[in-house]
Short mmCIF file of C-alpha atoms and ligand atoms in Angstrom, two decimals:
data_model
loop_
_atom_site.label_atom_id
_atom_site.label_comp_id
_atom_site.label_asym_id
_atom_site.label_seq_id
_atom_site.Cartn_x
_atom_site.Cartn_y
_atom_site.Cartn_z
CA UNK X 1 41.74 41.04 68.78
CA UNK X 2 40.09 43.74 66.93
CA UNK X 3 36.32 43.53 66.27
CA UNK X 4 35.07 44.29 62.67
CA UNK X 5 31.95 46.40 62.90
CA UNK X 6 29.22 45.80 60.23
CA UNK X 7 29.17 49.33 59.32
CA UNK X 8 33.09 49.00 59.05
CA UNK X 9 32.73 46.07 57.05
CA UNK X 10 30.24 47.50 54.72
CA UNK X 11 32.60 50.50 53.51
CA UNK X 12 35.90 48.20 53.49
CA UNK X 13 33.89 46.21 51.12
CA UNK X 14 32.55 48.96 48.96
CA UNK X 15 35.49 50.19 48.33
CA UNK X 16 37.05 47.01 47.63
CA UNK X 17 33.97 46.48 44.90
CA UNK X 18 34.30 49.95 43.48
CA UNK X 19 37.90 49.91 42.77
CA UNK X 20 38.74 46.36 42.17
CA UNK X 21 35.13 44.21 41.86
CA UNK X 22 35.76 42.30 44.34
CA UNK X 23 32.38 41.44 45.95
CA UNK X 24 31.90 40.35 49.91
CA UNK X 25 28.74 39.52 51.21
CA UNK X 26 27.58 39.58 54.83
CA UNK X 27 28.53 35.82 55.19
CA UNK X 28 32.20 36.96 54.35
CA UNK X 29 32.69 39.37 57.25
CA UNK X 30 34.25 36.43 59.34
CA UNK X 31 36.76 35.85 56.61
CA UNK X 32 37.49 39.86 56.29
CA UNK X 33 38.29 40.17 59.52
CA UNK X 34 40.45 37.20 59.66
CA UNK X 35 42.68 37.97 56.59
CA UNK X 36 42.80 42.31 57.63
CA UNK X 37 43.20 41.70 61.37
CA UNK X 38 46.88 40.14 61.63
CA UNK X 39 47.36 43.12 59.05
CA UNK X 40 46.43 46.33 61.52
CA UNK X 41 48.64 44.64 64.65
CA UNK X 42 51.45 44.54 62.69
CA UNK X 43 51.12 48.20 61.26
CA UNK X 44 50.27 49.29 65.25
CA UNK X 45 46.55 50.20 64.10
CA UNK X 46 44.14 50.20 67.13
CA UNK X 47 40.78 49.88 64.98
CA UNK X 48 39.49 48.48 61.51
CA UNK X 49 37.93 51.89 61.05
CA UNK X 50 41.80 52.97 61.52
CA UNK X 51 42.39 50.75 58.62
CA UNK X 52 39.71 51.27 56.45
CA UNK X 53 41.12 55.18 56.45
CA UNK X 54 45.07 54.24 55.80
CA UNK X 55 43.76 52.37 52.76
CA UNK X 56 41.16 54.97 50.81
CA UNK X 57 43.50 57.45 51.13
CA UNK X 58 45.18 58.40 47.83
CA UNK X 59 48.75 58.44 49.57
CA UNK X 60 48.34 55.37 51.76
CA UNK X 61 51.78 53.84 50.61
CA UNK X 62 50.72 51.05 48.73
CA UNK X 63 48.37 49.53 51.42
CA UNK X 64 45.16 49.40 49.54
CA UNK X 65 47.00 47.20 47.38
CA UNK X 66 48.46 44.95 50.08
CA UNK X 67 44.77 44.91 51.63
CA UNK X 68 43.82 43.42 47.93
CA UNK X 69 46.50 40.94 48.05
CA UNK X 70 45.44 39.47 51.69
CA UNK X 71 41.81 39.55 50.46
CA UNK X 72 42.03 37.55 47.28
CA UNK X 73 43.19 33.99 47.20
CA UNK X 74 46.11 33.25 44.81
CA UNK X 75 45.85 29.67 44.61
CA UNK X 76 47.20 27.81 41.51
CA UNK X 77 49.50 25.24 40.61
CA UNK X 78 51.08 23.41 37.00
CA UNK X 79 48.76 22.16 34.69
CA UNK X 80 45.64 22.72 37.10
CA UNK X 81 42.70 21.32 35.10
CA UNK X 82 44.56 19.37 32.79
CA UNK X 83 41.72 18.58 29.87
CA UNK X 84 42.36 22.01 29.36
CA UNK X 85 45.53 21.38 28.09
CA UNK X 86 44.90 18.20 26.41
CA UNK X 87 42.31 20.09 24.49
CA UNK X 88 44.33 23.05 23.74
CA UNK X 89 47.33 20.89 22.05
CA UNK X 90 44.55 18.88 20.21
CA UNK X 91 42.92 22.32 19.03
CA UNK X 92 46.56 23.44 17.56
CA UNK X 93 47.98 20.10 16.73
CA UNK X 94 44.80 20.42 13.80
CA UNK X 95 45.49 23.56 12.53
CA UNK X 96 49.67 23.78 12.80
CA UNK X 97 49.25 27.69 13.60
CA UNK X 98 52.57 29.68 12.76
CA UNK X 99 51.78 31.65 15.62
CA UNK X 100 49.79 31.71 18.77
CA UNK X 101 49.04 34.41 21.14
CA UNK X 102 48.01 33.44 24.51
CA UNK X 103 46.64 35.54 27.30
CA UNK X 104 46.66 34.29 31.19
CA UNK X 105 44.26 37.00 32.23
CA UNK X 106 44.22 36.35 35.88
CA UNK X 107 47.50 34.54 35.82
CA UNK X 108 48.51 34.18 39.90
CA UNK X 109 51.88 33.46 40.52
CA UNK X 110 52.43 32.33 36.81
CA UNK X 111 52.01 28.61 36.89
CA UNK X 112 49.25 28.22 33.88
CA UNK X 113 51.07 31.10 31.96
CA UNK X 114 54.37 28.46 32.42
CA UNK X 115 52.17 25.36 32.13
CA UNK X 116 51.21 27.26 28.60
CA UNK X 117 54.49 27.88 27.99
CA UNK X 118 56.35 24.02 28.41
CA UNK X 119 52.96 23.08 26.39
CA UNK X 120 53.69 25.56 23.31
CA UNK X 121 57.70 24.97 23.73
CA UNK X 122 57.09 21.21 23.47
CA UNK X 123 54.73 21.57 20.03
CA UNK X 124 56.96 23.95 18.50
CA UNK X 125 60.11 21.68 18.83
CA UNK X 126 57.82 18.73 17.15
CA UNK X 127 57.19 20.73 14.39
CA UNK X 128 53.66 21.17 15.29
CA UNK X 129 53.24 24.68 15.81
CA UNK X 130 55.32 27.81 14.55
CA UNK X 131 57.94 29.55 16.12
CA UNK X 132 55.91 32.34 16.59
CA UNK X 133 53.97 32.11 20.10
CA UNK X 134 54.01 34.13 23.32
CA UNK X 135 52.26 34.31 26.53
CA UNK X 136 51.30 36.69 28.40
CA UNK X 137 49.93 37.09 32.33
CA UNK X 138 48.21 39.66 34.23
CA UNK X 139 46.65 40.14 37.29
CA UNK X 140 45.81 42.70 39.74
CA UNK X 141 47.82 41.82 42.36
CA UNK X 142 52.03 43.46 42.62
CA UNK X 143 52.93 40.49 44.94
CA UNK X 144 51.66 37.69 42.69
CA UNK X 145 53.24 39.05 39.86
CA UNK X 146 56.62 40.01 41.24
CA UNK X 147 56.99 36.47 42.34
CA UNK X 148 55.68 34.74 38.62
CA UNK X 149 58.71 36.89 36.63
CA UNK X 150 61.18 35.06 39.35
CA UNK X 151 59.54 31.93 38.53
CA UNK X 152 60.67 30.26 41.80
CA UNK X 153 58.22 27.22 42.76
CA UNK X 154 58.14 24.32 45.60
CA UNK X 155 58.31 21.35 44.07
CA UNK X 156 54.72 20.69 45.27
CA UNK X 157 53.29 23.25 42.81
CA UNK X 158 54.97 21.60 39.70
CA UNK X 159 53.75 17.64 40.44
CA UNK X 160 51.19 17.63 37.48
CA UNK X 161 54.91 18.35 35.48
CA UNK X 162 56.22 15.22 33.86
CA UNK X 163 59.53 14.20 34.58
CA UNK X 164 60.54 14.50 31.23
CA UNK X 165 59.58 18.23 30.95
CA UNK X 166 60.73 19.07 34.44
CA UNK X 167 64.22 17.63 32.76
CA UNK X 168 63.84 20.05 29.66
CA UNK X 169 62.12 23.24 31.35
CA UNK X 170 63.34 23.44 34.88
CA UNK X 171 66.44 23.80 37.25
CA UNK X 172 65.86 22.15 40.70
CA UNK X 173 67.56 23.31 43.63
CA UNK X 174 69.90 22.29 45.65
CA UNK X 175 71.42 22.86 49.10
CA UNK X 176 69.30 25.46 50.79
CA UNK X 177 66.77 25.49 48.29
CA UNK X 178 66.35 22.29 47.65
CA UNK X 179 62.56 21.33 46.69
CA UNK X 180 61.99 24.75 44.75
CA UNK X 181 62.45 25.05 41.19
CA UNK X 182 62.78 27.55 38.77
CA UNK X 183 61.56 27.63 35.49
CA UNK X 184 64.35 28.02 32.80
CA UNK X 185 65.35 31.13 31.59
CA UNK X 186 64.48 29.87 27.67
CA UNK X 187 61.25 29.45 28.87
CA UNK X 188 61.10 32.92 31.22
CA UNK X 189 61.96 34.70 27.88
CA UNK X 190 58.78 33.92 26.50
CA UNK X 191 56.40 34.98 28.78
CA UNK X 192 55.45 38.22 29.65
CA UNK X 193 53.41 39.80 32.57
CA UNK X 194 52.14 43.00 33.79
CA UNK X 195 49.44 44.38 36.22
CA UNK X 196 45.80 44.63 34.76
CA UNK X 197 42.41 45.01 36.52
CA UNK X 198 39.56 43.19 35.01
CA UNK X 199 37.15 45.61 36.59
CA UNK X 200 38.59 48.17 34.39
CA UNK X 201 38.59 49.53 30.93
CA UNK X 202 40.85 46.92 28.74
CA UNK X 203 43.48 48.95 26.78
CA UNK X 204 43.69 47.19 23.24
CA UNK X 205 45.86 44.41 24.26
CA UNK X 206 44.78 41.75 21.82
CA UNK X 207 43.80 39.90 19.94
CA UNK X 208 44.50 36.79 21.11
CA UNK X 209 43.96 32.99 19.92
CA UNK X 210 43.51 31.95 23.44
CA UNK X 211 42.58 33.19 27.04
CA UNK X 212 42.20 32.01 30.15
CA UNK X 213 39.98 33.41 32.87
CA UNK X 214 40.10 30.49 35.16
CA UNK X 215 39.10 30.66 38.89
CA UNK X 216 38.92 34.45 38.79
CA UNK X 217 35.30 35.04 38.66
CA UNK X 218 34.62 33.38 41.90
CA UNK X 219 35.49 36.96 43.18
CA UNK X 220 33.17 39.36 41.46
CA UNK X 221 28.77 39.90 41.68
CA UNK X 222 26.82 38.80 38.85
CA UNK X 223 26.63 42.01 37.26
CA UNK X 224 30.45 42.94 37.66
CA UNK X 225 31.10 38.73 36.22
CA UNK X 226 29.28 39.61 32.77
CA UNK X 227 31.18 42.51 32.37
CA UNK X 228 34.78 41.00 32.75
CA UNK X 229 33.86 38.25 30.52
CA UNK X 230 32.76 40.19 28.03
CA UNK X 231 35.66 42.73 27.83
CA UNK X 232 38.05 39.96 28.15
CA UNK X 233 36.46 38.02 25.32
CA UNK X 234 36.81 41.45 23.53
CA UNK X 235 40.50 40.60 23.54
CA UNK X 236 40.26 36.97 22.03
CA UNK X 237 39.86 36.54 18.05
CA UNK X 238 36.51 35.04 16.57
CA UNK X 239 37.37 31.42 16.22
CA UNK X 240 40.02 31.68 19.61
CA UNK X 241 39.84 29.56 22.37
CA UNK X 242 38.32 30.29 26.01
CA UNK X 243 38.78 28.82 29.25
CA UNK X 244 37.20 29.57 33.16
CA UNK X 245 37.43 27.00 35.77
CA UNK X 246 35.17 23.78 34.95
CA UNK X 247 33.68 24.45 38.48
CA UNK X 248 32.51 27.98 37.52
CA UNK X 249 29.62 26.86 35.48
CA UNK X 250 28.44 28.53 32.97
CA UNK X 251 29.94 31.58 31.45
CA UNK X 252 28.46 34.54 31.67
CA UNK X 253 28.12 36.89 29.22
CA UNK X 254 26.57 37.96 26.01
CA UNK X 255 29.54 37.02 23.75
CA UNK X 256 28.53 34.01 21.54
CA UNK X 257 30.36 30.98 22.44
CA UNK X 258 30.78 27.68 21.14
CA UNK X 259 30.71 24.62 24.69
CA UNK X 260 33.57 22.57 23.90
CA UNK X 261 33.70 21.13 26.94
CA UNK X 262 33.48 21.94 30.69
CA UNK X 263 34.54 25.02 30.81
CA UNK X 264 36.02 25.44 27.55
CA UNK X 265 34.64 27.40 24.65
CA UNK X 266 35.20 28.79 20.96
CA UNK X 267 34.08 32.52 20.34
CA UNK X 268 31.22 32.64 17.26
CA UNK X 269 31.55 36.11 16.82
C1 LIG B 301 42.75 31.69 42.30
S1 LIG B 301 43.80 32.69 41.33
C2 LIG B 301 43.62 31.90 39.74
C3 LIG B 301 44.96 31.58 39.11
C4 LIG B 301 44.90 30.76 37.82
N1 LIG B 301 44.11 31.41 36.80
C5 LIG B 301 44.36 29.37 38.09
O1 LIG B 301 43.23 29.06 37.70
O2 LIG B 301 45.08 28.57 38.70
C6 LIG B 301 42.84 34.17 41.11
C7 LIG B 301 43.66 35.41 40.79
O3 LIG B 301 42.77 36.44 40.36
C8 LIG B 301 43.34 37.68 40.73
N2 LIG B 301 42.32 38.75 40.70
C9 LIG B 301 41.30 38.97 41.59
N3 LIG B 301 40.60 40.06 41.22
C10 LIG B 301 41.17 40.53 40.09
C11 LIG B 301 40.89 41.65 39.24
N4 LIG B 301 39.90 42.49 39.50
N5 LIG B 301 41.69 41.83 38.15
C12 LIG B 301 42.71 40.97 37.89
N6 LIG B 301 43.03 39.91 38.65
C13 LIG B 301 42.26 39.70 39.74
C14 LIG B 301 43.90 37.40 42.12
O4 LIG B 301 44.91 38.33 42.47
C15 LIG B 301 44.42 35.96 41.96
O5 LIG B 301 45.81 35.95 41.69
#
């Protein structure tokens, strides 16, 4: 077992907050260590200092990246949070929208950018949304993302799915991969994802009617949180919709926003 020094620590972490916001404090080194260590003894690295040079070098062959994936959590699943939802189809069921543009800004493996997706599919073939809608989902991590375009799930992920629109939106498996299920290609189609940093400068990618930011913030210091809010919200038109996880409190930022309910918003202006 390697043994993560605190001075180690400290510079793994600053560079993790300067290039990516992610924010450790001391109470974290435990967790650190835990998630890099199995990572050095397979590359054959004999320290974390070893490690903490592979990965701010500017040729380090994609391991800064890898270090980001093992240090952020990528939990999600269908339909997680569904009020959300509800609220979302009640918010377009009133006002019929021809179109909808919907961003997933820290979208995982893609289950809420699908969940989205089966939701909008669903209205549109009751006649009570236009034709017009698409999704997209970004997030920082290459793993995450490569995995959301295949769609692929265990079963497990999808049980907030009804029956009826695992019939319409999904092929199960069978054989050897029985218990995983993919979402349909129809449905694939219409979502869209690519890799963004939040800590970074947005390039204009809206606007959209409706973004979610949920259980992304966890990750970032006070400071770094108002600042991703408030360029994402940059993104979402005055009058769009806004979601973060209802355990994240309150949202901050210095956007004006409408409480809708927990943690669900309207942008003022
Ligand atoms: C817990 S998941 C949330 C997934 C989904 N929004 C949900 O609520 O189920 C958090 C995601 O945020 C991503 N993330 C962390 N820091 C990020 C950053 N600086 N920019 C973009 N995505 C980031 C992680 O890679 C991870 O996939």
């Amino acid at each position: 077992m390697h043994t993560l020094s605190e001075d180690t620590f400290r510079r793994i972490t600053a560079l993790m907050h300067g290039a990516v916001g992610l924010s450790f404090n001391e109470s974290k080194k435990p967790l650190v260590s835990s998630r890099l260590g199995p990572r050095l003894q397979r590359l054959g690295l004999d320290s974390f200092e070893a490690y903490f040079d592979l990965i701010s070098r500017p040729d380090d062959g994609g391991e800064f990246q890898m270090a980001v994936d093992l240090l952020t959590t990528n939990e999600t699943y269908f339909f997680r949070e569904p009020a959300h939802f509800d609220l979302l189809e009640r918010e377009l069921t009133a006002t019929k929208p021809a179109s909808v543009a919907v961003w997933s800004a820290a979208s995982s493996f893609g289950d809420e950018a699908y969940s989205t997706a089966m939701l909008l599919a669903d209205l549109q073939s009751q006649g009570r949304i236009g034709s017009g809608w698409s999704i997209l989902g970004t997030d920082i991590s290459d793993r995450v993302l490569r995995s959301a375009i295949e769609a692929t799930y265990p079963e497990e992920r999808l049980r907030n799915v009804s029956p009826q629109r695992m019939r319409r939106y999904c092929l199960r498996g069978e054989g050897l991969s029985e218990g995983m299920a993919q979402v349909s290609p129809e449905l694939r189609r219409r979502v869209k994802f690519g890799q963004l940093n939040l800590c970074r400068p947005i390039e204009k990618l809206g606007p959209f009617d409706v973004v979610f930011l949920r259980n992304v913030l966890i990750y970032f210091d006070a400071p770094t949180k108002v600042a991703v809010v408030d360029r994402v919200l940059a993104e979402l038109r005055t009058g769009g919709l806004f979601f973060i996880g209802t355990a994240e409190g309150r949202v901050p930022c210095r956007t004006q926003l409408q409480t809708l309910a927990p943690g669900a918003f309207r942008k003022l202006a």
